Amino acid sequence: MRWGEIIRRLVLVPPTLFGVAVIVFVILRVVPGDPIAMMIPPGASQADIGRLRALYGLDQPILHQFVSWLGQVVQGDFGRSISVRQDVLDLLLMRLPATIELTLLATLIAVAIGVVVALVGILLRGRRAEWTVDAGVGVLLAIPDFLWALILLLLFGVLLPWLPISGRIDPQVEIDFHTNFYLIESLLTGRLDVAATLLRHMILPALALALPFAAIIARLLKASLVEAEDQDYAQIARARGYSRPSILLNEVFPNALIPTVALGGVQVTLLLGG
């Protein structure tokens, strides 16, 4: 049954991606704004604008544009960026590794903070200190990641200039990377000094992304722990003389983790896309 569910989900991936591609493509074509206006210099003539539209196929019907774009994508041609004038696939291959590394670090921080806060909150269940934990989670959840970025930037980059606020690595570090996965490559090659420099540059943006994510994990996991702790198997374990921390870690926590993992996967995709 489990393999059947996995196969069913895999079968649904292509039509889902196709549907998303259609919706995004149509929305980008019908929203106000002209991509040609981003490419032409001021004072360009209508003839120049028309030739540029014909060059990019924007003078064709939307259906024809989509079919043409889809055919190019199938062949591995994602076109050129109208803002930086570079091949889109080259841009993805160049910048996606940094995004992946930042997402992984932010996810690790969020999971560590979220799990610890949820466990502390459930251990303090029924006490006044529980409200303090819930209030802290609410604050983390209420502040968006971009605002956390500004707060951390001002705090640790300006007021207390302890951490760098730009770039991926210090300019004075001389090392030839074979891939764009700087952090992973430095760890695999044993260059811990380089990895430490990379982490100093990554910690602020990773923390800004991780704090709201950690609040989501903490809130959902704590709610799942509360629900699971009230189940019969937890009550039976307590009646047999097991301590509450042992029941929470060995019996309640694995069952409460399932919905948190599901939501966490969605949040990771949002981090990659954002």
mmCIF file of C-alpha atoms in Angstrom:
data_model
loop_
_atom_site.group_PDB
_atom_site.id
_atom_site.type_symbol
_atom_site.label_atom_id
_atom_site.label_comp_id
_atom_site.label_asym_id
_atom_site.label_seq_id
_atom_site.Cartn_x
_atom_site.Cartn_y
_atom_site.Cartn_z
ATOM 1 C CA MET A 1 0.000 0.000 0.000
ATOM 2 C CA ARG A 2 2.842 2.319 0.826
ATOM 3 C CA TRP A 3 4.570 1.718 -2.505
ATOM 4 C CA GLY A 4 1.256 2.223 -4.278
ATOM 5 C CA GLU A 5 0.851 5.609 -2.614
ATOM 6 C CA ILE A 6 4.392 6.599 -3.571
ATOM 7 C CA ILE A 7 3.817 5.578 -7.207
ATOM 8 C CA ARG A 8 0.512 7.451 -7.276
ATOM 9 C CA ARG A 9 2.198 10.609 -6.041
ATOM 10 C CA LEU A 10 5.028 10.268 -8.551
ATOM 11 C CA VAL A 11 2.501 9.858 -11.370
ATOM 12 C CA LEU A 12 0.816 13.090 -10.288
ATOM 13 C CA VAL A 13 4.064 15.090 -10.420
ATOM 14 C CA PRO A 14 4.195 15.732 -14.216
ATOM 15 C CA PRO A 15 0.577 16.965 -14.571
ATOM 16 C CA THR A 16 0.995 19.074 -11.438
ATOM 17 C CA LEU A 17 4.134 20.710 -12.825
ATOM 18 C CA PHE A 18 2.413 21.237 -16.151
ATOM 19 C CA GLY A 19 -0.573 22.887 -14.470
ATOM 20 C CA VAL A 20 1.673 25.170 -12.431
ATOM 21 C CA ALA A 21 3.620 26.100 -15.574
ATOM 22 C CA VAL A 22 0.388 27.004 -17.403
ATOM 23 C CA ILE A 23 -0.922 29.140 -14.538
ATOM 24 C CA VAL A 24 2.359 30.985 -13.992
ATOM 25 C CA PHE A 25 2.870 31.529 -17.714
ATOM 26 C CA VAL A 26 -0.601 32.971 -18.212
ATOM 27 C CA ILE A 27 -0.405 35.169 -15.111
ATOM 28 C CA LEU A 28 2.914 36.647 -16.219
ATOM 29 C CA ARG A 29 1.386 37.482 -19.579
ATOM 30 C CA VAL A 30 -1.822 39.099 -18.337
ATOM 31 C CA VAL A 31 -0.528 41.126 -15.379
ATOM 32 C CA PRO A 32 0.251 44.811 -16.029
ATOM 33 C CA GLY A 33 3.777 45.458 -17.184
ATOM 34 C CA ASP A 34 5.792 45.050 -20.329
ATOM 35 C CA PRO A 35 8.985 42.955 -20.318
ATOM 36 C CA ILE A 36 10.201 44.806 -23.385
ATOM 37 C CA ALA A 37 10.133 48.055 -21.398
ATOM 38 C CA MET A 38 12.804 46.571 -19.127
ATOM 39 C CA MET A 39 15.099 45.901 -22.053
ATOM 40 C CA ILE A 40 14.897 48.991 -24.230
ATOM 41 C CA PRO A 41 16.694 52.275 -23.550
ATOM 42 C CA PRO A 42 14.693 55.502 -23.120
ATOM 43 C CA GLY A 43 13.621 57.062 -26.393
ATOM 44 C CA ALA A 44 13.458 53.827 -28.384
ATOM 45 C CA SER A 45 11.242 53.998 -31.439
ATOM 46 C CA GLN A 46 8.098 51.911 -31.972
ATOM 47 C CA ALA A 47 9.869 50.093 -34.787
ATOM 48 C CA ASP A 48 12.644 49.024 -32.404
ATOM 49 C CA ILE A 49 10.048 47.879 -29.870
ATOM 50 C CA GLY A 50 8.207 45.907 -32.561
ATOM 51 C CA ARG A 51 11.385 44.182 -33.746
ATOM 52 C CA LEU A 52 12.266 43.236 -30.170
ATOM 53 C CA ARG A 53 8.773 41.837 -29.610
ATOM 54 C CA ALA A 54 9.075 39.748 -32.747
ATOM 55 C CA LEU A 55 12.543 38.547 -31.709
ATOM 56 C CA TYR A 56 11.230 37.209 -28.384
ATOM 57 C CA GLY A 57 7.944 35.976 -29.856
ATOM 58 C CA LEU A 58 5.850 38.321 -27.725
ATOM 59 C CA ASP A 59 3.826 39.373 -30.758
ATOM 60 C CA GLN A 60 2.335 35.857 -30.971
ATOM 61 C CA PRO A 61 -0.836 34.611 -29.208
ATOM 62 C CA ILE A 62 -0.369 33.337 -25.655
ATOM 63 C CA LEU A 63 -1.003 29.724 -26.698
ATOM 64 C CA HIS A 64 1.664 29.901 -29.376
ATOM 65 C CA GLN A 65 4.094 31.489 -26.889
ATOM 66 C CA PHE A 66 3.478 28.748 -24.346
ATOM 67 C CA VAL A 67 3.935 25.927 -26.864
ATOM 68 C CA SER A 68 7.145 27.522 -28.094
ATOM 69 C CA TRP A 69 8.451 28.007 -24.544
ATOM 70 C CA LEU A 70 7.527 24.453 -23.536
ATOM 71 C CA GLY A 71 9.310 23.030 -26.548
ATOM 72 C CA GLN A 72 12.463 24.945 -25.657
ATOM 73 C CA VAL A 73 12.268 23.823 -22.013
ATOM 74 C CA VAL A 74 12.002 20.173 -23.045
ATOM 75 C CA GLN A 75 15.206 20.660 -25.033
ATOM 76 C CA GLY A 76 16.938 22.245 -22.007
ATOM 77 C CA ASP A 77 16.706 25.829 -23.263
ATOM 78 C CA PHE A 78 15.188 28.064 -20.582
ATOM 79 C CA GLY A 79 15.822 31.280 -22.519
ATOM 80 C CA ARG A 80 17.697 34.399 -21.454
ATOM 81 C CA SER A 81 17.032 36.649 -18.499
ATOM 82 C CA ILE A 82 15.688 40.026 -19.600
ATOM 83 C CA SER A 83 17.178 41.743 -16.559
ATOM 84 C CA VAL A 84 20.782 40.481 -16.500
ATOM 85 C CA ARG A 85 21.037 39.362 -20.161
ATOM 86 C CA GLN A 86 22.334 35.887 -19.276
ATOM 87 C CA ASP A 87 21.196 32.366 -19.982
ATOM 88 C CA VAL A 88 18.616 31.324 -17.386
ATOM 89 C CA LEU A 89 19.999 27.807 -16.986
ATOM 90 C CA ASP A 90 23.513 29.178 -16.435
ATOM 91 C CA LEU A 91 22.146 31.550 -13.803
ATOM 92 C CA LEU A 92 20.392 28.680 -12.024
ATOM 93 C CA LEU A 93 23.499 26.500 -12.050
ATOM 94 C CA MET A 94 25.577 29.395 -10.750
ATOM 95 C CA ARG A 95 23.261 30.636 -7.983
ATOM 96 C CA LEU A 96 21.237 27.587 -6.980
ATOM 97 C CA PRO A 97 24.110 25.984 -4.995
ATOM 98 C CA ALA A 98 24.303 29.021 -2.701
ATOM 99 C CA THR A 99 20.526 28.896 -2.237
ATOM 100 C CA ILE A 100 20.614 25.192 -1.426
ATOM 101 C CA GLU A 101 23.390 25.620 1.138
ATOM 102 C CA LEU A 102 21.611 28.543 2.762
ATOM 103 C CA THR A 103 18.340 26.586 2.851
ATOM 104 C CA LEU A 104 20.014 23.562 4.431
ATOM 105 C CA LEU A 105 21.676 25.679 7.120
ATOM 106 C CA ALA A 106 18.452 27.578 7.842
ATOM 107 C CA THR A 107 16.539 24.291 8.048
ATOM 108 C CA LEU A 108 19.033 22.800 10.502
ATOM 109 C CA ILE A 109 18.826 25.880 12.721
ATOM 110 C CA ALA A 110 15.029 25.961 12.515
ATOM 111 C CA VAL A 111 14.685 22.267 13.368
ATOM 112 C CA ALA A 112 17.065 22.556 16.324
ATOM 113 C CA ILE A 113 15.322 25.623 17.755
ATOM 114 C CA GLY A 114 11.807 24.421 16.995
ATOM 115 C CA VAL A 115 12.231 20.951 18.506
ATOM 116 C CA VAL A 116 13.893 22.267 21.669
ATOM 117 C CA VAL A 117 11.232 24.942 22.177
ATOM 118 C CA ALA A 118 8.416 22.438 21.602
ATOM 119 C CA LEU A 119 9.894 19.963 24.085
ATOM 120 C CA VAL A 120 10.413 22.681 26.677
ATOM 121 C CA GLY A 121 6.854 23.870 26.130
ATOM 122 C CA ILE A 122 5.363 20.400 26.599
ATOM 123 C CA LEU A 123 7.479 19.765 29.712
ATOM 124 C CA LEU A 124 6.132 23.034 31.156
ATOM 125 C CA ARG A 125 2.559 22.136 30.256
ATOM 126 C CA GLY A 126 0.094 23.452 32.783
ATOM 127 C CA ARG A 127 2.572 25.861 34.387
ATOM 128 C CA ARG A 128 2.812 29.614 34.097
ATOM 129 C CA ALA A 129 6.134 29.336 32.260
ATOM 130 C CA GLU A 130 4.284 27.648 29.398
ATOM 131 C CA TRP A 131 2.694 30.973 28.535
ATOM 132 C CA THR A 132 6.148 32.522 28.235
ATOM 133 C CA VAL A 133 7.191 29.869 25.739
ATOM 134 C CA ASP A 134 3.981 30.298 23.738
ATOM 135 C CA ALA A 135 4.403 34.080 23.743
ATOM 136 C CA GLY A 136 7.973 33.752 22.460
ATOM 137 C CA VAL A 137 6.819 31.450 19.669
ATOM 138 C CA GLY A 138 4.104 33.954 18.774
ATOM 139 C CA VAL A 139 6.653 36.763 18.513
ATOM 140 C CA LEU A 140 8.921 34.695 16.279
ATOM 141 C CA LEU A 141 5.979 33.773 14.104
ATOM 142 C CA ALA A 142 4.617 37.316 13.841
ATOM 143 C CA ILE A 143 7.845 38.854 12.508
ATOM 144 C CA PRO A 144 8.506 37.950 8.840
ATOM 145 C CA ASP A 145 11.917 36.793 7.680
ATOM 146 C CA PHE A 146 12.771 40.007 5.814
ATOM 147 C CA LEU A 147 12.192 42.007 8.993
ATOM 148 C CA TRP A 148 14.334 39.586 10.960
ATOM 149 C CA ALA A 149 17.008 40.145 8.313
ATOM 150 C CA LEU A 150 16.921 43.903 8.895
ATOM 151 C CA ILE A 151 16.968 43.472 12.680
ATOM 152 C CA LEU A 152 19.921 41.093 12.591
ATOM 153 C CA LEU A 153 21.709 43.270 10.058
ATOM 154 C CA LEU A 154 21.413 46.365 12.234
ATOM 155 C CA LEU A 155 22.228 44.488 15.430
ATOM 156 C CA PHE A 156 25.183 42.318 14.401
ATOM 157 C CA GLY A 157 26.362 44.203 11.334
ATOM 158 C CA VAL A 158 26.093 47.844 12.414
ATOM 159 C CA LEU A 159 25.631 48.263 16.175
ATOM 160 C CA LEU A 160 27.792 45.257 17.023
ATOM 161 C CA PRO A 161 29.876 44.666 13.874
ATOM 162 C CA TRP A 162 30.681 41.056 14.655
ATOM 163 C CA LEU A 163 29.546 39.439 11.423
ATOM 164 C CA PRO A 164 29.886 40.309 7.714
ATOM 165 C CA ILE A 165 26.814 41.684 5.987
ATOM 166 C CA SER A 166 27.546 40.887 2.335
ATOM 167 C CA GLY A 167 29.182 38.298 0.121
ATOM 168 C CA ARG A 168 29.687 34.559 0.539
ATOM 169 C CA ILE A 169 33.358 34.578 1.549
ATOM 170 C CA ASP A 170 36.044 37.055 2.606
ATOM 171 C CA PRO A 171 37.856 38.589 -0.403
ATOM 172 C CA GLN A 172 41.285 37.821 1.068
ATOM 173 C CA VAL A 173 40.584 34.085 1.152
ATOM 174 C CA GLU A 174 42.337 32.550 -1.832
ATOM 175 C CA ILE A 175 40.945 29.175 -2.846
ATOM 176 C CA ASP A 176 39.884 27.682 -6.146
ATOM 177 C CA PHE A 177 36.508 26.004 -5.809
ATOM 178 C CA HIS A 178 35.665 23.257 -8.289
ATOM 179 C CA THR A 179 31.916 23.698 -7.732
ATOM 180 C CA ASN A 180 29.603 26.453 -6.569
ATOM 181 C CA PHE A 181 28.811 24.466 -3.414
ATOM 182 C CA TYR A 182 31.429 26.367 -1.454
ATOM 183 C CA LEU A 183 30.482 25.192 2.046
ATOM 184 C CA ILE A 184 29.945 21.539 1.153
ATOM 185 C CA GLU A 185 33.138 21.408 -0.893
ATOM 186 C CA SER A 186 35.218 23.025 1.854
ATOM 187 C CA LEU A 187 33.873 20.534 4.409
ATOM 188 C CA LEU A 188 34.507 17.544 2.145
ATOM 189 C CA THR A 189 38.051 18.684 1.375
ATOM 190 C CA GLY A 190 38.872 19.349 5.018
ATOM 191 C CA ARG A 191 39.238 23.124 4.669
ATOM 192 C CA LEU A 192 37.609 23.897 7.990
ATOM 193 C CA ASP A 193 39.052 27.410 8.072
ATOM 194 C CA VAL A 194 37.305 28.207 4.796
ATOM 195 C CA ALA A 195 34.114 26.564 6.048
ATOM 196 C CA ALA A 196 34.231 28.731 9.178
ATOM 197 C CA THR A 197 34.563 31.847 7.020
ATOM 198 C CA LEU A 198 31.629 30.758 4.870
ATOM 199 C CA LEU A 199 29.501 30.090 7.946
ATOM 200 C CA ARG A 200 30.251 33.573 9.307
ATOM 201 C CA HIS A 201 28.812 35.010 6.108
ATOM 202 C CA MET A 202 25.827 32.653 6.100
ATOM 203 C CA ILE A 203 24.744 32.778 9.725
ATOM 204 C CA LEU A 204 22.791 36.061 9.564
ATOM 205 C CA PRO A 205 20.652 35.260 6.486
ATOM 206 C CA ALA A 206 20.236 31.661 7.658
ATOM 207 C CA LEU A 207 19.072 32.821 11.087
ATOM 208 C CA ALA A 208 16.662 35.318 9.534
ATOM 209 C CA LEU A 209 15.099 32.518 7.479
ATOM 210 C CA ALA A 210 15.190 30.037 10.354
ATOM 211 C CA LEU A 211 13.440 32.003 13.106
ATOM 212 C CA PRO A 212 9.924 32.098 11.563
ATOM 213 C CA PHE A 213 10.413 28.521 10.360
ATOM 214 C CA ALA A 214 11.407 27.465 13.889
ATOM 215 C CA ALA A 215 8.269 29.091 15.285
ATOM 216 C CA ILE A 216 6.106 27.094 12.870
ATOM 217 C CA ILE A 217 7.845 23.868 13.862
ATOM 218 C CA ALA A 218 7.585 24.657 17.573
ATOM 219 C CA ARG A 219 3.889 25.514 17.446
ATOM 220 C CA LEU A 220 2.849 22.512 15.360
ATOM 221 C CA LEU A 221 5.088 20.050 17.197
ATOM 222 C CA LYS A 222 3.932 21.241 20.613
ATOM 223 C CA ALA A 223 0.284 20.913 19.581
ATOM 224 C CA SER A 224 0.979 17.407 18.266
ATOM 225 C CA LEU A 225 2.799 16.500 21.485
ATOM 226 C CA VAL A 226 -0.137 17.691 23.580
ATOM 227 C CA GLU A 227 -2.550 15.643 21.495
ATOM 228 C CA ALA A 228 -0.341 12.552 21.517
ATOM 229 C CA GLU A 229 0.311 12.772 25.250
ATOM 230 C CA ASP A 230 -3.415 12.478 25.915
ATOM 231 C CA GLN A 231 -3.699 9.252 23.917
ATOM 232 C CA ASP A 232 -4.283 5.903 25.622
ATOM 233 C CA TYR A 233 -0.823 4.466 24.930
ATOM 234 C CA ALA A 234 0.842 7.384 26.739
ATOM 235 C CA GLN A 235 -1.507 7.021 29.706
ATOM 236 C CA ILE A 236 -0.840 3.270 29.851
ATOM 237 C CA ALA A 237 2.911 3.871 29.824
ATOM 238 C CA ARG A 238 2.545 6.318 32.680
ATOM 239 C CA ALA A 239 0.430 3.826 34.629
ATOM 240 C CA ARG A 240 3.226 1.294 34.256
ATOM 241 C CA GLY A 241 5.591 3.626 36.061
ATOM 242 C CA TYR A 242 7.547 5.211 33.231
ATOM 243 C CA SER A 243 8.672 8.786 33.841
ATOM 244 C CA ARG A 244 7.057 11.599 31.886
ATOM 245 C CA PRO A 245 10.271 12.662 30.061
ATOM 246 C CA SER A 246 10.829 9.022 29.021
ATOM 247 C CA ILE A 247 7.267 8.752 27.711
ATOM 248 C CA LEU A 248 7.572 12.021 25.821
ATOM 249 C CA LEU A 249 10.850 11.119 24.119
ATOM 250 C CA ASN A 250 10.260 7.422 23.425
ATOM 251 C CA GLU A 251 6.522 7.172 22.832
ATOM 252 C CA VAL A 252 4.941 10.568 22.211
ATOM 253 C CA PHE A 253 7.652 12.396 20.257
ATOM 254 C CA PRO A 254 7.978 9.914 17.311
ATOM 255 C CA ASN A 255 4.212 9.950 16.713
ATOM 256 C CA ALA A 256 3.917 13.730 17.062
ATOM 257 C CA LEU A 257 6.755 14.264 14.611
ATOM 258 C CA ILE A 258 4.845 13.012 11.552
ATOM 259 C CA PRO A 259 2.721 16.134 10.816
ATOM 260 C CA THR A 260 5.685 18.372 11.622
ATOM 261 C CA VAL A 261 7.859 16.615 9.046
ATOM 262 C CA ALA A 262 5.126 16.979 6.420
ATOM 263 C CA LEU A 263 4.796 20.705 7.020
ATOM 264 C CA GLY A 264 8.557 21.100 7.239
ATOM 265 C CA GLY A 265 8.948 19.734 3.730
ATOM 266 C CA VAL A 266 6.582 22.376 2.425
ATOM 267 C CA GLN A 267 8.491 25.115 4.243
ATOM 268 C CA VAL A 268 11.800 23.921 2.767
ATOM 269 C CA THR A 269 10.394 24.259 -0.746
ATOM 270 C CA LEU A 270 9.257 27.779 0.125
ATOM 271 C CA LEU A 271 12.773 28.624 1.292
ATOM 272 C CA LEU A 272 14.211 27.334 -1.979
ATOM 273 C CA GLY A 273 11.715 29.324 -3.988
ATOM 274 C CA GLY A 274 12.050 32.461 -1.894
#
